[in-house]
CSV table of C-alpha atoms in Angstrom, one decimal:
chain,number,residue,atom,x,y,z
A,1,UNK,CA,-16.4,-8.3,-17.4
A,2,UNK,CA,-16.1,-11.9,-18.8
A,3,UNK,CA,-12.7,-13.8,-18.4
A,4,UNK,CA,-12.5,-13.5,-22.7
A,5,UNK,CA,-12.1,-9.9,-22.4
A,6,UNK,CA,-9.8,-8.1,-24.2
A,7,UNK,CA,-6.7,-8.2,-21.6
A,8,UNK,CA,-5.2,-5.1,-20.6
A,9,UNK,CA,-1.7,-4.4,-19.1
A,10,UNK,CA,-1.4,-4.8,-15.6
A,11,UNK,CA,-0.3,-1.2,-14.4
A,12,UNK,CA,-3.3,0.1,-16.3
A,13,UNK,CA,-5.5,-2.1,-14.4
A,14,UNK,CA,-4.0,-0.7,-11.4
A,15,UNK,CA,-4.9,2.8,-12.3
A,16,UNK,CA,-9.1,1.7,-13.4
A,17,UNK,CA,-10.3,1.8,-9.8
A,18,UNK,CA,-8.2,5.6,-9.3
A,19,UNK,CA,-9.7,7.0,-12.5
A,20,UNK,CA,-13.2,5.4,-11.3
A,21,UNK,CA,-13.2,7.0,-8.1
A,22,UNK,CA,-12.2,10.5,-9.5
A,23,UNK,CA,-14.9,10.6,-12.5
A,24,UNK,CA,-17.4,9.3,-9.9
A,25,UNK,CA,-16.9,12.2,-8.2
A,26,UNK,CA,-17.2,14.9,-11.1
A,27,UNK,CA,-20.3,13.3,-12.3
A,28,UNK,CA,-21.8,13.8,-8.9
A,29,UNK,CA,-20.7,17.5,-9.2
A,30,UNK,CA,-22.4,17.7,-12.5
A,31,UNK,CA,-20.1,17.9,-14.8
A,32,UNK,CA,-20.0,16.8,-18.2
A,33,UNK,CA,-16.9,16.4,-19.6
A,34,UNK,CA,-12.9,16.3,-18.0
A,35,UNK,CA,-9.6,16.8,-20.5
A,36,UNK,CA,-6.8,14.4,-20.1
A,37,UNK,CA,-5.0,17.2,-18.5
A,38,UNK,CA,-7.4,17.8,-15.8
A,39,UNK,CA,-7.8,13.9,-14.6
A,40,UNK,CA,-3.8,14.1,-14.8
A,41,UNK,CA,-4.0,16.8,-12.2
A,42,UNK,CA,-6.4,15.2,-10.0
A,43,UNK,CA,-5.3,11.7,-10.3
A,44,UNK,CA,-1.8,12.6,-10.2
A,45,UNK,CA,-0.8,10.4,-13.2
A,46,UNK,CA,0.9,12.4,-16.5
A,47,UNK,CA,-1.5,12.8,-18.9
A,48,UNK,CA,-0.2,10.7,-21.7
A,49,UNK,CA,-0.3,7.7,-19.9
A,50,UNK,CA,-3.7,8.4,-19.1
A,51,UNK,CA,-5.0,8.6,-22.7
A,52,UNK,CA,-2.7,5.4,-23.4
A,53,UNK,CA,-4.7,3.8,-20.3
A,54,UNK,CA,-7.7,5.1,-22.2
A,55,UNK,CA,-7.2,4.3,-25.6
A,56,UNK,CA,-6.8,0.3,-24.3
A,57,UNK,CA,-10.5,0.6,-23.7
A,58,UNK,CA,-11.6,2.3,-27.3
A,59,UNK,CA,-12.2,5.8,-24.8
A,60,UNK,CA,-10.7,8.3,-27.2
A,61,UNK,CA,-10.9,12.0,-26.1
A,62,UNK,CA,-11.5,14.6,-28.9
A,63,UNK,CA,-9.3,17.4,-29.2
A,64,UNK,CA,-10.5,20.5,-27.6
A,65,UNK,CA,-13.5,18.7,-25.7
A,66,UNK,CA,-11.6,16.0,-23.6
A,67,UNK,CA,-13.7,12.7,-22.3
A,68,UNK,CA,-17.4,12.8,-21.8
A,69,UNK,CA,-18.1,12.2,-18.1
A,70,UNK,CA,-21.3,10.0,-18.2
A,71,UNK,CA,-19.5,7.7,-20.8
A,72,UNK,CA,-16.2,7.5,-19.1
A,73,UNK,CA,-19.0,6.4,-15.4
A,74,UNK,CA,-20.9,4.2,-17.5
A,75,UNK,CA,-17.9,2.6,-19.2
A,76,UNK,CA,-15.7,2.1,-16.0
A,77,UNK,CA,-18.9,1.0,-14.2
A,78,UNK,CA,-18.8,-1.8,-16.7
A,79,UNK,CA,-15.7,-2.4,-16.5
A,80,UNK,CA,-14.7,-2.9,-12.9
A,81,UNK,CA,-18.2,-4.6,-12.5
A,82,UNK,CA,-19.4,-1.9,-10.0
A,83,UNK,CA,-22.9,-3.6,-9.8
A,84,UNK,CA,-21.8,-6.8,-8.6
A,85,UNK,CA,-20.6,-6.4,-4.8
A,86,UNK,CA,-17.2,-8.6,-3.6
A,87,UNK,CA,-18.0,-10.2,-0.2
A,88,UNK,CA,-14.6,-9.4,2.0
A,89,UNK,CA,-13.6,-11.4,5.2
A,90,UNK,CA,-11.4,-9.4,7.6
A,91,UNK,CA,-9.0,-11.5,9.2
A,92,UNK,CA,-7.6,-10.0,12.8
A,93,UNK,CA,-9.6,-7.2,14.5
A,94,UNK,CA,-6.9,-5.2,15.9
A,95,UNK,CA,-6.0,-1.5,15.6
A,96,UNK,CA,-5.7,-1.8,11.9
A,97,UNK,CA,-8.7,-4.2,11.2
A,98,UNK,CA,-10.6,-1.7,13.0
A,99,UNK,CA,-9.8,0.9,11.1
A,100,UNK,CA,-11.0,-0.9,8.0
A,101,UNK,CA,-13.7,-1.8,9.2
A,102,UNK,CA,-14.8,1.9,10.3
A,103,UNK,CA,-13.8,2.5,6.6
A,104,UNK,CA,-16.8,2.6,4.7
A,105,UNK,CA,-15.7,0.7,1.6
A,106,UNK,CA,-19.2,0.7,-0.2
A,107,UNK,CA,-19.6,4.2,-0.4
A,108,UNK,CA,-17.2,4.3,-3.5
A,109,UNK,CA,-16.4,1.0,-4.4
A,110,UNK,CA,-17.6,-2.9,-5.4
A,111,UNK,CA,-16.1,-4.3,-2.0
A,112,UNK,CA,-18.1,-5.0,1.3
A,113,UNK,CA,-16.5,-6.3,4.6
A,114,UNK,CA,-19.4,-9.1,5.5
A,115,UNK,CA,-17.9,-10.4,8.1
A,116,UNK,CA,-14.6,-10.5,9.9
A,117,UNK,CA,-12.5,-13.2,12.5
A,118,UNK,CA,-10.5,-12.8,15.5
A,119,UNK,CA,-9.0,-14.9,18.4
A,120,UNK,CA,-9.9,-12.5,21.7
A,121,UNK,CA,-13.2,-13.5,23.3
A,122,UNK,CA,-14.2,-10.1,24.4
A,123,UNK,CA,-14.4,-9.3,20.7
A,124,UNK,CA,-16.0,-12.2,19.6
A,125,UNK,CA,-20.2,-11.2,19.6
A,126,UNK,CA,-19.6,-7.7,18.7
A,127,UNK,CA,-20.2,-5.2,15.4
A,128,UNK,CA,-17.6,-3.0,14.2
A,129,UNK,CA,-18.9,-0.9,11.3
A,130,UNK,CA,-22.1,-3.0,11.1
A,131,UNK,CA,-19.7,-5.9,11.0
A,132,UNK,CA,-20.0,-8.8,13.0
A,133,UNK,CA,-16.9,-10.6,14.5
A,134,UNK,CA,-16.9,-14.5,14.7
A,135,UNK,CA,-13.9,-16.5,16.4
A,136,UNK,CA,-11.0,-17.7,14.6
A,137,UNK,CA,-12.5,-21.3,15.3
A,138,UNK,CA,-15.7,-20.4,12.9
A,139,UNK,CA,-13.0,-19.3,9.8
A,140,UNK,CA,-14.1,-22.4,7.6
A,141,UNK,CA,-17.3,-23.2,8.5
A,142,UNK,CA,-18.5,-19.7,8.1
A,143,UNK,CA,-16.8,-18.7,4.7
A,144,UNK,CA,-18.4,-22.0,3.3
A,145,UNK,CA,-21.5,-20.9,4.3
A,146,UNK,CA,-21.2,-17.2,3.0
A,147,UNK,CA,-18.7,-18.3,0.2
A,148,UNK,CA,-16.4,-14.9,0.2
A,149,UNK,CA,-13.8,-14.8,-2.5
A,150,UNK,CA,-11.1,-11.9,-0.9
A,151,UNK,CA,-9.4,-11.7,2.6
A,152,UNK,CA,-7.8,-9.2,4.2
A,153,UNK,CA,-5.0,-9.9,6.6
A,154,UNK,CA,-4.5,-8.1,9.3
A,155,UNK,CA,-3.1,-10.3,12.0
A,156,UNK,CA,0.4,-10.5,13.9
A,157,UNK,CA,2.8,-12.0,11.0
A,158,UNK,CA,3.8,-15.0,13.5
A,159,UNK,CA,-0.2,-16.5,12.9
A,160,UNK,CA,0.2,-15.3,8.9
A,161,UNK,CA,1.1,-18.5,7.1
A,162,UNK,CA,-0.5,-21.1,9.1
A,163,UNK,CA,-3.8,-18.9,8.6
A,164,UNK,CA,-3.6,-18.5,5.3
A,165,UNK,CA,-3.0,-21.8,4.8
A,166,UNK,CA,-6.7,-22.3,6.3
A,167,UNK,CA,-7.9,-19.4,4.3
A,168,UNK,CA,-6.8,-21.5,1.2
A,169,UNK,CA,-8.2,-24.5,2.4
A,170,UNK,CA,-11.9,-22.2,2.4
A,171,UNK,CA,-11.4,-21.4,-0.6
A,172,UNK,CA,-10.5,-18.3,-0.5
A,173,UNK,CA,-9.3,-16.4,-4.4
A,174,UNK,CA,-7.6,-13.5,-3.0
A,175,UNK,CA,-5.5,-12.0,0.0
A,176,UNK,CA,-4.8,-8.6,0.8
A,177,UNK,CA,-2.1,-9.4,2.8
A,178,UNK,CA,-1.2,-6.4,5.5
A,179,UNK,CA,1.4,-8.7,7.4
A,180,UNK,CA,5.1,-8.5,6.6
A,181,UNK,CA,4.9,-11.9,5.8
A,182,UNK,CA,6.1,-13.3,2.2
A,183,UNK,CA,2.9,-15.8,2.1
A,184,UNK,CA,3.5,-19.1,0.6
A,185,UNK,CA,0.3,-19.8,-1.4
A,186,UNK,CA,-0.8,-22.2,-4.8
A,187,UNK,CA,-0.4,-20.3,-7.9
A,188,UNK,CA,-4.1,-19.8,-8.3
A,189,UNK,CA,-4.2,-17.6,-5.2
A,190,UNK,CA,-3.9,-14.2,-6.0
A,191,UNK,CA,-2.2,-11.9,-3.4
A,192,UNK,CA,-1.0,-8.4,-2.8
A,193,UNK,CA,0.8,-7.8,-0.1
A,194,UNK,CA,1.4,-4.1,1.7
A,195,UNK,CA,4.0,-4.0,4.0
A,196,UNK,CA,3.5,-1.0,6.3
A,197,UNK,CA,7.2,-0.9,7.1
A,198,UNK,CA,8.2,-1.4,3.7
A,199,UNK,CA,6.9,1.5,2.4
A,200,UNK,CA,7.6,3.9,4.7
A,201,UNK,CA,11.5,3.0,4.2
A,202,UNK,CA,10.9,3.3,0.5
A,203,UNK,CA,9.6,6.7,0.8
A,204,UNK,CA,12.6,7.9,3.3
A,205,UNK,CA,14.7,6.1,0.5
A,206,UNK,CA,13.4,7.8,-2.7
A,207,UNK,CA,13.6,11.5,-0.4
A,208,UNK,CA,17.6,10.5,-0.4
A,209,UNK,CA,18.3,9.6,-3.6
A,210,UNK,CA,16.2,11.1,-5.8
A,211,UNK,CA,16.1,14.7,-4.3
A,212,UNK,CA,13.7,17.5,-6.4
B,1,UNK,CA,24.3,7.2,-0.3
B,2,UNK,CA,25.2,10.3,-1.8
B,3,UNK,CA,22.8,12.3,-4.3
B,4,UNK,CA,25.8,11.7,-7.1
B,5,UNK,CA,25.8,8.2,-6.7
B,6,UNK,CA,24.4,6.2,-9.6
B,7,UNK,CA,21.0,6.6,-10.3
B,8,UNK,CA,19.0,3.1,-10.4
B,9,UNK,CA,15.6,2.4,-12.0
B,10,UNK,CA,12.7,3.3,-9.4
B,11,UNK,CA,11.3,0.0,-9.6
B,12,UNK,CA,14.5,-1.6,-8.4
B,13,UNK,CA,15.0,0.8,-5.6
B,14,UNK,CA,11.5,0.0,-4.4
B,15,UNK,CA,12.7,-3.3,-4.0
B,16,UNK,CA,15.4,-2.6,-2.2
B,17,UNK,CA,14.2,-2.7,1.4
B,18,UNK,CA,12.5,-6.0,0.8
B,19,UNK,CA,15.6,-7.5,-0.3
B,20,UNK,CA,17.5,-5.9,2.8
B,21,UNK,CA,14.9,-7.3,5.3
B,22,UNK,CA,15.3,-10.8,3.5
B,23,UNK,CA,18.8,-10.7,3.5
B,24,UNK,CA,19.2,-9.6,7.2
B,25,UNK,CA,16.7,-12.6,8.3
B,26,UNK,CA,19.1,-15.2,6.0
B,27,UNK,CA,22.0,-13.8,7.8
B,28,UNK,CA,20.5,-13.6,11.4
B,29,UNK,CA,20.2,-17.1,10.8
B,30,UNK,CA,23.5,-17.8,9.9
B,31,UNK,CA,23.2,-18.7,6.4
B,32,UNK,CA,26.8,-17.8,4.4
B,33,UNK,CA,25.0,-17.7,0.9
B,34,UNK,CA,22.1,-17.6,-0.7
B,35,UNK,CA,20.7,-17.9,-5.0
B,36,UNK,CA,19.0,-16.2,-6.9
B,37,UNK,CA,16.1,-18.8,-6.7
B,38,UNK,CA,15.7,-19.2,-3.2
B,39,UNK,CA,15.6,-15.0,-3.4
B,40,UNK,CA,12.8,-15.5,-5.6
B,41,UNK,CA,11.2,-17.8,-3.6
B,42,UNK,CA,11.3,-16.0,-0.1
B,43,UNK,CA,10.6,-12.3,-1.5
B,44,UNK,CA,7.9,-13.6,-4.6
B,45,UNK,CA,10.0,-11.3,-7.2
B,46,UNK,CA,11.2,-13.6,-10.0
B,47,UNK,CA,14.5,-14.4,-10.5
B,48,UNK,CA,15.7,-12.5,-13.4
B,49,UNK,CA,14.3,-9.2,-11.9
B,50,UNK,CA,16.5,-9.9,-8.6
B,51,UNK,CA,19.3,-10.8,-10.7
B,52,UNK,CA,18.6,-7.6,-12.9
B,53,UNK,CA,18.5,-5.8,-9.8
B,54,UNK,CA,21.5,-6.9,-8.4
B,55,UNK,CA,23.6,-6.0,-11.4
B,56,UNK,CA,23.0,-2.8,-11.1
B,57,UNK,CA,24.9,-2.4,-7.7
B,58,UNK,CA,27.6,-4.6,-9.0
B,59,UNK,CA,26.5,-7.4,-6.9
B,60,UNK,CA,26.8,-10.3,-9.2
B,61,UNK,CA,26.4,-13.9,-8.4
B,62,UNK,CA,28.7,-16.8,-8.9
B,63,UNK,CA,26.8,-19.6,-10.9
B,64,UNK,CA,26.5,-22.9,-8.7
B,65,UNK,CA,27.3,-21.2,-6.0
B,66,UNK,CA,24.6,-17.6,-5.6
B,67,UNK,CA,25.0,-14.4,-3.9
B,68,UNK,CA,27.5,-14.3,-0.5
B,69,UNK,CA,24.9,-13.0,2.5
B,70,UNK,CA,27.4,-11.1,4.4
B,71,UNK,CA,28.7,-9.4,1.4
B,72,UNK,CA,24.8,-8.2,0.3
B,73,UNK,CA,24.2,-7.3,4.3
B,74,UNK,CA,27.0,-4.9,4.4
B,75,UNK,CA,25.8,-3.6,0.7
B,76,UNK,CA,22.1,-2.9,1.4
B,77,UNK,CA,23.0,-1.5,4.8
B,78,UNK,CA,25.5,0.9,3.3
B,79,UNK,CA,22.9,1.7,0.4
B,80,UNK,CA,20.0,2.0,2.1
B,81,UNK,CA,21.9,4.3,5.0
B,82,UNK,CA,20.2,1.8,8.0
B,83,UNK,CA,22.7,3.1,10.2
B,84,UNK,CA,21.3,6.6,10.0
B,85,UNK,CA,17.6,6.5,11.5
B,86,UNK,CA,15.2,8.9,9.8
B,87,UNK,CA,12.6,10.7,12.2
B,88,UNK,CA,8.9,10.5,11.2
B,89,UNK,CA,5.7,11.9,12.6
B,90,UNK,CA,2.4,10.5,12.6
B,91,UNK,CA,-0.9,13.0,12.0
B,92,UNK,CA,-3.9,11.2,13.1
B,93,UNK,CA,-4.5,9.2,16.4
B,94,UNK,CA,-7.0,6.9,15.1
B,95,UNK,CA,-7.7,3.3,14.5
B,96,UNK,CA,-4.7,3.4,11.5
B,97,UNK,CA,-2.1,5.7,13.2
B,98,UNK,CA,-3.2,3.9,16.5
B,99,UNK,CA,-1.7,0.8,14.4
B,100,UNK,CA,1.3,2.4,13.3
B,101,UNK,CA,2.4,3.5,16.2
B,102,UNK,CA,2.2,-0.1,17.9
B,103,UNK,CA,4.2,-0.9,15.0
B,104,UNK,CA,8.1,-1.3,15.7
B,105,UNK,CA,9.3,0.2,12.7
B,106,UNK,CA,12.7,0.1,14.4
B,107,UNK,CA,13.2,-3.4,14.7
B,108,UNK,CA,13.9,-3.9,10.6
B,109,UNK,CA,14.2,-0.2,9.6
B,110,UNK,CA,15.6,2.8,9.6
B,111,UNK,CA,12.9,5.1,10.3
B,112,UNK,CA,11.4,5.4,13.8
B,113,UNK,CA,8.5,7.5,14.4
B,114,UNK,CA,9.1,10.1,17.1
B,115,UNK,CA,5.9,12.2,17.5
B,116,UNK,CA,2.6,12.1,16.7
B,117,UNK,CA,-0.5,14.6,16.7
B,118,UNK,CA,-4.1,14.5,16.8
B,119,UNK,CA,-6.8,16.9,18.2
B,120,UNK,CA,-8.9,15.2,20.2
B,121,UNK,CA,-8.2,16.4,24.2
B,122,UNK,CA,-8.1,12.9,25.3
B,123,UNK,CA,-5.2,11.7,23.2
B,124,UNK,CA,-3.1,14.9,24.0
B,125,UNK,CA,-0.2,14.1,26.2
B,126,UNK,CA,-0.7,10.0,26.3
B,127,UNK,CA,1.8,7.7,24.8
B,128,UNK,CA,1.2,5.1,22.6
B,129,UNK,CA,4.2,3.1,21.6
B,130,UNK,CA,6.8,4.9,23.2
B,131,UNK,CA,5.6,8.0,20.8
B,132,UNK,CA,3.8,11.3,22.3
B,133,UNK,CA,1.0,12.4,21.4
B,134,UNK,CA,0.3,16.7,20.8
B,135,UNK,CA,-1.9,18.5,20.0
B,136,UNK,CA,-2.4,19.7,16.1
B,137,UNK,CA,-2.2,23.1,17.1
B,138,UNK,CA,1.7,22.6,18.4
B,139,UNK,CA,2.0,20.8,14.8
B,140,UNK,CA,4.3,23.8,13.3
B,141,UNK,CA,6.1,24.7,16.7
B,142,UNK,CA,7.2,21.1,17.5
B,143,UNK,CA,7.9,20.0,13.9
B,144,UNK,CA,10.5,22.9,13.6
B,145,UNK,CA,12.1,21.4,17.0
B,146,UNK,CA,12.6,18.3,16.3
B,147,UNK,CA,13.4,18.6,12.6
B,148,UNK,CA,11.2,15.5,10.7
B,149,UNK,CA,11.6,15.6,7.4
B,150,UNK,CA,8.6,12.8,7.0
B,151,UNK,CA,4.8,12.3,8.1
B,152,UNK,CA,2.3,9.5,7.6
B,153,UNK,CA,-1.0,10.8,6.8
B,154,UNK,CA,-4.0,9.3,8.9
B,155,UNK,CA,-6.5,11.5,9.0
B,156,UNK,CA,-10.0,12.0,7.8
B,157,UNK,CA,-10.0,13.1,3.9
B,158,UNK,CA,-11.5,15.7,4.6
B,159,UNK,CA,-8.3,17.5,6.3
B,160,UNK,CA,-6.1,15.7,4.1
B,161,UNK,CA,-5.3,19.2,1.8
B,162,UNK,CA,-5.4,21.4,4.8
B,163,UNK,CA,-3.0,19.8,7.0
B,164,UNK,CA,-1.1,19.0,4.1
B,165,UNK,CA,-0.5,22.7,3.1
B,166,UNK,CA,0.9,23.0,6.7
B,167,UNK,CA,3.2,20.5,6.6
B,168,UNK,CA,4.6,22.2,3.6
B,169,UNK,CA,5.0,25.1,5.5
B,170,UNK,CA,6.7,23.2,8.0
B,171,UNK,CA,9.7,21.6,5.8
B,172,UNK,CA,8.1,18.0,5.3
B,173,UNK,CA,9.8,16.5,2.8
B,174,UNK,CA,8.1,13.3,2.2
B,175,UNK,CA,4.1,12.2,3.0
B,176,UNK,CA,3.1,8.5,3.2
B,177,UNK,CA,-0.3,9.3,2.3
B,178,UNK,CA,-3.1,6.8,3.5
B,179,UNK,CA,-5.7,9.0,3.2
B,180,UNK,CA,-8.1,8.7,-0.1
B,181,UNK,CA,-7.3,12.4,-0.9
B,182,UNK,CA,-5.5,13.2,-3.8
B,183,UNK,CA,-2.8,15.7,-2.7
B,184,UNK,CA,-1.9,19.0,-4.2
B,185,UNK,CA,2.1,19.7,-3.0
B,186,UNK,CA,5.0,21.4,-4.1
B,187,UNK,CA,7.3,19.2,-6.9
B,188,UNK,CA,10.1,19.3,-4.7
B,189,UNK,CA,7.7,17.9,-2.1
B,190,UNK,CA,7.6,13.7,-2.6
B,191,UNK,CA,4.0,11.8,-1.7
B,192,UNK,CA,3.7,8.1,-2.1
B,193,UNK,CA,-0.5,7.5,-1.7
B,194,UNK,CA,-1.7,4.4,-0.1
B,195,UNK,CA,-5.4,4.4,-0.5
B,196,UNK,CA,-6.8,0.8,1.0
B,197,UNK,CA,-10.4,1.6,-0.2
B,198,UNK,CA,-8.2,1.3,-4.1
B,199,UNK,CA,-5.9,-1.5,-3.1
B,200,UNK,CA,-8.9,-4.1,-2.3
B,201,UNK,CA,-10.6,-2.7,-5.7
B,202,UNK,CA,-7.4,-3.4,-7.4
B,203,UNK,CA,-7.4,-6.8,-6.0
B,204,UNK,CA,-11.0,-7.6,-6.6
B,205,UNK,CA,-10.3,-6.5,-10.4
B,206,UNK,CA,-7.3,-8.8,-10.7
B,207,UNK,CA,-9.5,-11.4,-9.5
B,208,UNK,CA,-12.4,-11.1,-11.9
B,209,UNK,CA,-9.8,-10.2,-15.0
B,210,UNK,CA,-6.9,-12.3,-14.9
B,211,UNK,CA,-7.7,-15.7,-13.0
B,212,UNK,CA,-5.2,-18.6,-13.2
């Protein structure tokens, strides 16, 4: 997708890669076309946002037939650019790190983890999910050589800033930031953070004030 | 907070805990007041939101001179009940529940997670953060003891739905979900889904469709 693209809003960007995954999944069953209703029930999003979310990209759904399937793949293929792979950097290898790194992000997606950085020696050398692990030391030298656009941060939140800082410095587009840290970046760096913490309290939140 | 009090949007209550954890760092610090700007600075929400926010818990700033830290402390603490600790438990011991539990969710929160499960042999009856680990089969028995009304989801997708369907059955009331399942529940049942494969596609997206 070129940057002069028609621009869509922002929370129905969020929602491409969900309703990717899920017709992705009914093509492979074989079938040929979904109603707005159904992807509301599998995607768990109410059915008229999902035909406004459709109708931003000229995918209109005929009445009593619903979306075809193989347009809907072809046209979210498009879309999200799912032929073009984003190289990933990992930055901190512990429990969480490894668990992305076990997560096999290619098998559904555009993303692949080509290499990821921690401080420990003894982990330094090694694969994890075909990845190899350089040391922290390596961070610029070896993203200038493979030029990777996204980091994920998954580090202690005391080492957050003053790595990122590097990891701006490498040139480095976009942070998924898994720290509690509030990262302090330029204005061209994208980042979205996830704080585990955080949204575990807004879940026991919501259950107390917005009881079913 | 009782379930009379006033209903705020949901996008402002998800902010809520960020704001409290801000706030209790300013005031752990010994700062007496704080503006909206500097808010906006420290949490990366812009100011009119925050001050949009505020207004709806009758918090309002004084112009020149911002929002008084004690008197915001004492608020989110009251509203966000961080007196009254809400039990969690954790299904699935791997790499990401492994994380979680190394986590101190404590040490900002209200939510501490008291028991987690898994099936593999070698995990049953260890401790990993100060949480112990049983086995799935005791899931129903020790969940009805000890009364959680919340579990983070951490296992493979492909148990997502049938695990799920027990913790219905056994009065969960909330499911962080971190799986990439889709989950069928109950309405009165709430989920908030946290699927990482989606949240580095959403990134990579943002990247390609809206650069600076």
């Amino acid at each position: 997708m070129n940057s002069d693209s028609v621009k869509i809003p922002q929370a129905t960007a969020k929602r491409l890669p969900l309703y990717y995954r899920f017709i992705q999944n009914l093509h492979s069953s074989g079938k040929q076309r979904v109603s707005s209703a159904e992807l509301s029930e599998a995607v768990k999003v109410d059915s008229a946002t999902i035909r406004r979310d459709f109708s931003y990209f000229g995918a209109l759904g005929k009445k009593g037939y619903g979306y075809n399937v193989s347009y809907l793949l072809s046209f979210f293929r498009k879309t999200l650019d799912q032929d073009e792979v984003t190289n990933v950097a990992l930055i901190g290898v512990g429990n969480l790190g490894t668990a992305f790194l076990n997560y096999n992000f290619l098998k559904n997606n555009n993303t692949k983890i080509l290499v990821a950085f921690d401080v420990e020696e003894s982990k330094v050398g090694t694969i994890i999910g075909e990845v190899p692990i350089y040391h922290m030391d390596q961070l610029e030298e070896t993203l200038a050589q493979l030029k990777v656009p996204v980091a994920i941060l998954t580090i202690p939140q005391s080492a957050a800033q003053s790595i990122t800082d590097r990891l701006v410095q490498a040139n480095i587009k976009g942070i998924l930031n898994f720290t509690p840290a509030r990262l302090n970046v330029p204005s061209a760096i994208r980042v979205h953070h996830i704080d585990l913490a955080i949204e575990l309290q807004s879940l026991v939140y919501f259950l107390k004030n917005y009881p079913d």
